[in-house]
Amino acid sequence: MKPPIFEYHRPNSLQEALSLMEKLENSKVIAGGQSLMPMLNLRLTFPSNLIDLNSIEELSGISTSDDQVTINAMTRQREIEFSKIIRQRIPLMADGILNVGHRQTRNRGTIGGSLCHQDSVAELSLIALAHDAVLGIASLRGIREIGIAEFLPDSCPPLLKMVKY
């Protein structure tokens, strides 16, 4: 299986990445590639342009304030797994991250990539839902905050009363 032909871009700043996203048609963003690469190889998606975020240092890392923990989008799942901050402040994530793929997947996978894949039943999506996480969506106009329940498709399905067969 081989991915379709695309033009590869590796911006060095968030501003450069956002400019590319606005300028280039039919583009996909790659973080860790754990979801996108299989989709490319199976030819389930055909982007003309691939924008690689791995050189953008400002998108990685974990920080805290008095009442919140911020995990930047390119933070590797493995870093989350071993973070003392996460263990102390978000124990559900510290335990749940161990159920995300296997060690090799967590070495490459990012929290942003996982959430942007928008699988509402994936481990990191469910943990974000359980904590009412707020996402910072970047554009050239600035950063807009949105709740995880609004971001994920069908994350809050209607109440199921019964199933008859």
PDB file of C-alpha atoms in Angstrom:
ATOM      1  CA  MET A   1       0.000   0.000   0.000  1.00  0.00           C
ATOM      2  CA  LYS A   2       1.357   3.349  -1.007  1.00  0.00           C
ATOM      3  CA  PRO A   3      -0.055   6.770  -0.205  1.00  0.00           C
ATOM      4  CA  PRO A   4      -1.270   9.022  -3.000  1.00  0.00           C
ATOM      5  CA  ILE A   5       1.107  11.667  -4.315  1.00  0.00           C
ATOM      6  CA  PHE A   6       1.058  14.921  -2.336  1.00  0.00           C
ATOM      7  CA  GLU A   7       3.227  17.974  -1.784  1.00  0.00           C
ATOM      8  CA  TYR A   8       4.979  17.929   1.606  1.00  0.00           C
ATOM      9  CA  HIS A   9       5.309  21.098   3.728  1.00  0.00           C
ATOM     10  CA  ARG A  10       7.178  21.397   7.053  1.00  0.00           C
ATOM     11  CA  PRO A  11       6.528  24.831   8.604  1.00  0.00           C
ATOM     12  CA  ASN A  12       8.682  26.028  11.510  1.00  0.00           C
ATOM     13  CA  SER A  13       6.084  28.192  13.247  1.00  0.00           C
ATOM     14  CA  LEU A  14       2.395  28.156  14.020  1.00  0.00           C
ATOM     15  CA  GLN A  15       1.941  31.302  11.928  1.00  0.00           C
ATOM     16  CA  GLU A  16       3.604  29.630   8.930  1.00  0.00           C
ATOM     17  CA  ALA A  17       1.422  26.511   9.337  1.00  0.00           C
ATOM     18  CA  LEU A  18      -1.756  28.585   9.538  1.00  0.00           C
ATOM     19  CA  SER A  19      -0.749  30.546   6.440  1.00  0.00           C
ATOM     20  CA  LEU A  20      -0.156  27.307   4.533  1.00  0.00           C
ATOM     21  CA  MET A  21      -3.503  25.918   5.673  1.00  0.00           C
ATOM     22  CA  GLU A  22      -5.294  29.004   4.424  1.00  0.00           C
ATOM     23  CA  LYS A  23      -3.359  29.226   1.148  1.00  0.00           C
ATOM     24  CA  LEU A  24      -3.197  25.572   0.077  1.00  0.00           C
ATOM     25  CA  GLU A  25      -6.247  23.769  -1.217  1.00  0.00           C
ATOM     26  CA  ASN A  26      -7.046  20.182  -0.280  1.00  0.00           C
ATOM     27  CA  SER A  27      -4.511  19.973   2.528  1.00  0.00           C
ATOM     28  CA  LYS A  28      -4.228  17.707   5.563  1.00  0.00           C
ATOM     29  CA  VAL A  29      -2.245  18.362   8.719  1.00  0.00           C
ATOM     30  CA  ILE A  30      -0.070  15.600  10.139  1.00  0.00           C
ATOM     31  CA  ALA A  31       0.926  15.431  13.790  1.00  0.00           C
ATOM     32  CA  GLY A  32       2.096  11.960  14.877  1.00  0.00           C
ATOM     33  CA  GLY A  33       0.588  10.263  11.835  1.00  0.00           C
ATOM     34  CA  GLN A  34      -0.888   7.331  13.749  1.00  0.00           C
ATOM     35  CA  SER A  35      -4.340   7.881  12.226  1.00  0.00           C
ATOM     36  CA  LEU A  36      -3.564   9.767   9.022  1.00  0.00           C
ATOM     37  CA  MET A  37      -0.787   7.541   7.620  1.00  0.00           C
ATOM     38  CA  PRO A  38      -2.928   4.367   7.552  1.00  0.00           C
ATOM     39  CA  MET A  39      -5.719   6.373   5.906  1.00  0.00           C
ATOM     40  CA  LEU A  40      -3.255   7.637   3.280  1.00  0.00           C
ATOM     41  CA  ASN A  41      -1.796   4.170   2.700  1.00  0.00           C
ATOM     42  CA  LEU A  42      -5.263   2.671   2.283  1.00  0.00           C
ATOM     43  CA  ARG A  43      -6.122   5.575  -0.008  1.00  0.00           C
ATOM     44  CA  LEU A  44      -9.088   6.593   2.090  1.00  0.00           C
ATOM     45  CA  THR A  45      -8.020  10.235   1.775  1.00  0.00           C
ATOM     46  CA  PHE A  46      -6.325  12.073  -1.096  1.00  0.00           C
ATOM     47  CA  PRO A  47      -4.799  15.370   0.027  1.00  0.00           C
ATOM     48  CA  SER A  48      -2.869  17.444  -2.479  1.00  0.00           C
ATOM     49  CA  ASN A  49      -0.784  18.898   0.355  1.00  0.00           C
ATOM     50  CA  LEU A  50       0.470  17.494   3.647  1.00  0.00           C
ATOM     51  CA  ILE A  51       1.447  20.002   6.356  1.00  0.00           C
ATOM     52  CA  ASP A  52       3.766  18.458   8.975  1.00  0.00           C
ATOM     53  CA  LEU A  53       3.588  20.145  12.400  1.00  0.00           C
ATOM     54  CA  ASN A  54       6.547  18.308  13.952  1.00  0.00           C
ATOM     55  CA  SER A  55       8.980  21.250  13.674  1.00  0.00           C
ATOM     56  CA  ILE A  56       6.748  23.668  15.589  1.00  0.00           C
ATOM     57  CA  GLU A  57       8.139  23.659  19.132  1.00  0.00           C
ATOM     58  CA  GLU A  58       5.476  25.995  20.547  1.00  0.00           C
ATOM     59  CA  LEU A  59       2.861  23.284  19.965  1.00  0.00           C
ATOM     60  CA  SER A  60       4.481  20.832  22.430  1.00  0.00           C
ATOM     61  CA  GLY A  61       4.542  20.668  26.203  1.00  0.00           C
ATOM     62  CA  ILE A  62       2.439  20.561  29.344  1.00  0.00           C
ATOM     63  CA  SER A  63       1.905  23.556  31.631  1.00  0.00           C
ATOM     64  CA  THR A  64      -0.242  24.435  34.629  1.00  0.00           C
ATOM     65  CA  SER A  65      -1.926  27.385  36.245  1.00  0.00           C
ATOM     66  CA  ASP A  66      -3.833  27.462  39.509  1.00  0.00           C
ATOM     67  CA  ASP A  67      -6.970  25.863  38.148  1.00  0.00           C
ATOM     68  CA  GLN A  68      -6.061  24.160  34.879  1.00  0.00           C
ATOM     69  CA  VAL A  69      -3.617  21.999  32.982  1.00  0.00           C
ATOM     70  CA  THR A  70      -2.767  22.899  29.393  1.00  0.00           C
ATOM     71  CA  ILE A  71      -1.485  20.162  27.086  1.00  0.00           C
ATOM     72  CA  ASN A  72      -0.298  21.592  23.780  1.00  0.00           C
ATOM     73  CA  ALA A  73      -1.518  19.783  20.669  1.00  0.00           C
ATOM     74  CA  MET A  74       1.806  18.240  19.562  1.00  0.00           C
ATOM     75  CA  THR A  75       2.544  16.767  22.989  1.00  0.00           C
ATOM     76  CA  ARG A  76       3.312  13.087  22.509  1.00  0.00           C
ATOM     77  CA  GLN A  77       1.083  10.603  24.285  1.00  0.00           C
ATOM     78  CA  ARG A  78       4.193   9.051  25.837  1.00  0.00           C
ATOM     79  CA  GLU A  79       5.064  12.401  27.464  1.00  0.00           C
ATOM     80  CA  ILE A  80       1.553  12.523  28.905  1.00  0.00           C
ATOM     81  CA  GLU A  81       1.989   8.958  30.164  1.00  0.00           C
ATOM     82  CA  PHE A  82       5.072   9.891  32.211  1.00  0.00           C
ATOM     83  CA  SER A  83       4.063  13.400  33.271  1.00  0.00           C
ATOM     84  CA  LYS A  84       3.938  14.006  37.030  1.00  0.00           C
ATOM     85  CA  ILE A  85       1.623  16.947  36.374  1.00  0.00           C
ATOM     86  CA  ILE A  86      -0.867  14.692  34.579  1.00  0.00           C
ATOM     87  CA  ARG A  87      -0.578  11.983  37.255  1.00  0.00           C
ATOM     88  CA  GLN A  88      -1.337  14.531  40.008  1.00  0.00           C
ATOM     89  CA  ARG A  89      -3.925  16.725  38.317  1.00  0.00           C
ATOM     90  CA  ILE A  90      -5.676  14.441  35.784  1.00  0.00           C
ATOM     91  CA  PRO A  91      -5.328  10.876  37.131  1.00  0.00           C
ATOM     92  CA  LEU A  92      -8.015   9.572  34.755  1.00  0.00           C
ATOM     93  CA  MET A  93      -5.800  10.606  31.835  1.00  0.00           C
ATOM     94  CA  ALA A  94      -2.690   9.125  33.462  1.00  0.00           C
ATOM     95  CA  ASP A  95      -4.460   5.770  33.740  1.00  0.00           C
ATOM     96  CA  GLY A  96      -6.406   5.992  30.480  1.00  0.00           C
ATOM     97  CA  ILE A  97      -3.420   6.847  28.288  1.00  0.00           C
ATOM     98  CA  LEU A  98      -2.067   3.348  28.962  1.00  0.00           C
ATOM     99  CA  ASN A  99      -4.986   1.994  26.920  1.00  0.00           C
ATOM    100  CA  VAL A 100      -4.089   4.066  23.853  1.00  0.00           C
ATOM    101  CA  GLY A 101      -2.475   1.727  21.344  1.00  0.00           C
ATOM    102  CA  HIS A 102       0.883   0.330  22.380  1.00  0.00           C
ATOM    103  CA  ARG A 103       4.138   1.971  23.440  1.00  0.00           C
ATOM    104  CA  GLN A 104       5.295   2.558  19.861  1.00  0.00           C
ATOM    105  CA  THR A 105       1.997   4.252  19.022  1.00  0.00           C
ATOM    106  CA  ARG A 106       2.236   6.477  22.098  1.00  0.00           C
ATOM    107  CA  ASN A 107       5.827   7.420  21.180  1.00  0.00           C
ATOM    108  CA  ARG A 108       4.559   9.054  17.967  1.00  0.00           C
ATOM    109  CA  GLY A 109       0.904   9.823  18.662  1.00  0.00           C
ATOM    110  CA  THR A 110      -0.088  13.287  19.878  1.00  0.00           C
ATOM    111  CA  ILE A 111      -3.049  14.454  21.900  1.00  0.00           C
ATOM    112  CA  GLY A 112      -3.944  16.951  19.175  1.00  0.00           C
ATOM    113  CA  GLY A 113      -3.801  14.347  16.430  1.00  0.00           C
ATOM    114  CA  SER A 114      -5.949  11.968  18.426  1.00  0.00           C
ATOM    115  CA  LEU A 115      -8.594  14.587  19.198  1.00  0.00           C
ATOM    116  CA  CYS A 116      -8.570  16.042  15.669  1.00  0.00           C
ATOM    117  CA  HIS A 117      -9.213  12.569  14.278  1.00  0.00           C
ATOM    118  CA  GLN A 118     -12.596  13.143  15.968  1.00  0.00           C
ATOM    119  CA  ASP A 119     -13.283   9.601  17.067  1.00  0.00           C
ATOM    120  CA  SER A 120     -15.772  10.257  19.845  1.00  0.00           C
ATOM    121  CA  VAL A 121     -15.202   6.825  21.410  1.00  0.00           C
ATOM    122  CA  ALA A 122     -11.379   6.920  21.435  1.00  0.00           C
ATOM    123  CA  GLU A 123      -9.745   6.925  24.871  1.00  0.00           C
ATOM    124  CA  LEU A 124      -8.423  10.493  24.758  1.00  0.00           C
ATOM    125  CA  SER A 125     -11.739  11.809  23.436  1.00  0.00           C
ATOM    126  CA  LEU A 126     -13.637  10.109  26.258  1.00  0.00           C
ATOM    127  CA  ILE A 127     -11.203  11.442  28.876  1.00  0.00           C
ATOM    128  CA  ALA A 128     -11.574  14.941  27.420  1.00  0.00           C
ATOM    129  CA  LEU A 129     -15.376  14.568  27.535  1.00  0.00           C
ATOM    130  CA  ALA A 130     -15.275  13.349  31.139  1.00  0.00           C
ATOM    131  CA  HIS A 131     -13.322  16.476  32.119  1.00  0.00           C
ATOM    132  CA  ASP A 132     -15.294  18.932  29.941  1.00  0.00           C
ATOM    133  CA  ALA A 133     -12.030  19.874  28.227  1.00  0.00           C
ATOM    134  CA  VAL A 134     -11.777  23.102  26.282  1.00  0.00           C
ATOM    135  CA  LEU A 135      -9.860  23.122  22.987  1.00  0.00           C
ATOM    136  CA  GLY A 136      -7.979  26.098  21.574  1.00  0.00           C
ATOM    137  CA  ILE A 137      -8.590  26.163  17.803  1.00  0.00           C
ATOM    138  CA  ALA A 138      -5.965  28.286  16.018  1.00  0.00           C
ATOM    139  CA  SER A 139      -6.521  30.323  12.861  1.00  0.00           C
ATOM    140  CA  LEU A 140      -4.938  33.423  11.363  1.00  0.00           C
ATOM    141  CA  ARG A 141      -7.605  35.432  13.227  1.00  0.00           C
ATOM    142  CA  GLY A 142      -6.474  34.094  16.613  1.00  0.00           C
ATOM    143  CA  ILE A 143      -7.382  31.284  18.980  1.00  0.00           C
ATOM    144  CA  ARG A 144     -11.009  30.339  19.541  1.00  0.00           C
ATOM    145  CA  GLU A 145     -11.959  28.161  22.496  1.00  0.00           C
ATOM    146  CA  ILE A 146     -14.553  25.438  22.046  1.00  0.00           C
ATOM    147  CA  GLY A 147     -15.800  22.694  24.364  1.00  0.00           C
ATOM    148  CA  ILE A 148     -14.892  19.128  23.473  1.00  0.00           C
ATOM    149  CA  ALA A 149     -18.575  18.092  23.326  1.00  0.00           C
ATOM    150  CA  GLU A 150     -19.194  20.703  20.629  1.00  0.00           C
ATOM    151  CA  PHE A 151     -16.038  19.678  18.724  1.00  0.00           C
ATOM    152  CA  LEU A 152     -16.626  15.926  18.552  1.00  0.00           C
ATOM    153  CA  PRO A 153     -19.328  14.629  16.216  1.00  0.00           C
ATOM    154  CA  ASP A 154     -22.112  12.794  18.037  1.00  0.00           C
ATOM    155  CA  SER A 155     -20.244  13.046  21.333  1.00  0.00           C
ATOM    156  CA  CYS A 156     -23.524  13.558  23.148  1.00  0.00           C
ATOM    157  CA  PRO A 157     -25.965  11.205  21.435  1.00  0.00           C
ATOM    158  CA  PRO A 158     -29.615  11.168  22.446  1.00  0.00           C
ATOM    159  CA  LEU A 159     -30.658   9.057  25.413  1.00  0.00           C
ATOM    160  CA  LEU A 160     -31.322   5.499  24.310  1.00  0.00           C
ATOM    161  CA  LYS A 161     -34.410   4.092  26.017  1.00  0.00           C
ATOM    162  CA  MET A 162     -34.538   0.617  24.494  1.00  0.00           C
ATOM    163  CA  VAL A 163     -33.672  -1.617  21.576  1.00  0.00           C
ATOM    164  CA  LYS A 164     -36.283  -4.090  20.317  1.00  0.00           C
ATOM    165  CA  TYR A 165     -35.467  -7.138  18.194  1.00  0.00           C
TER     166      TYR A 165
END
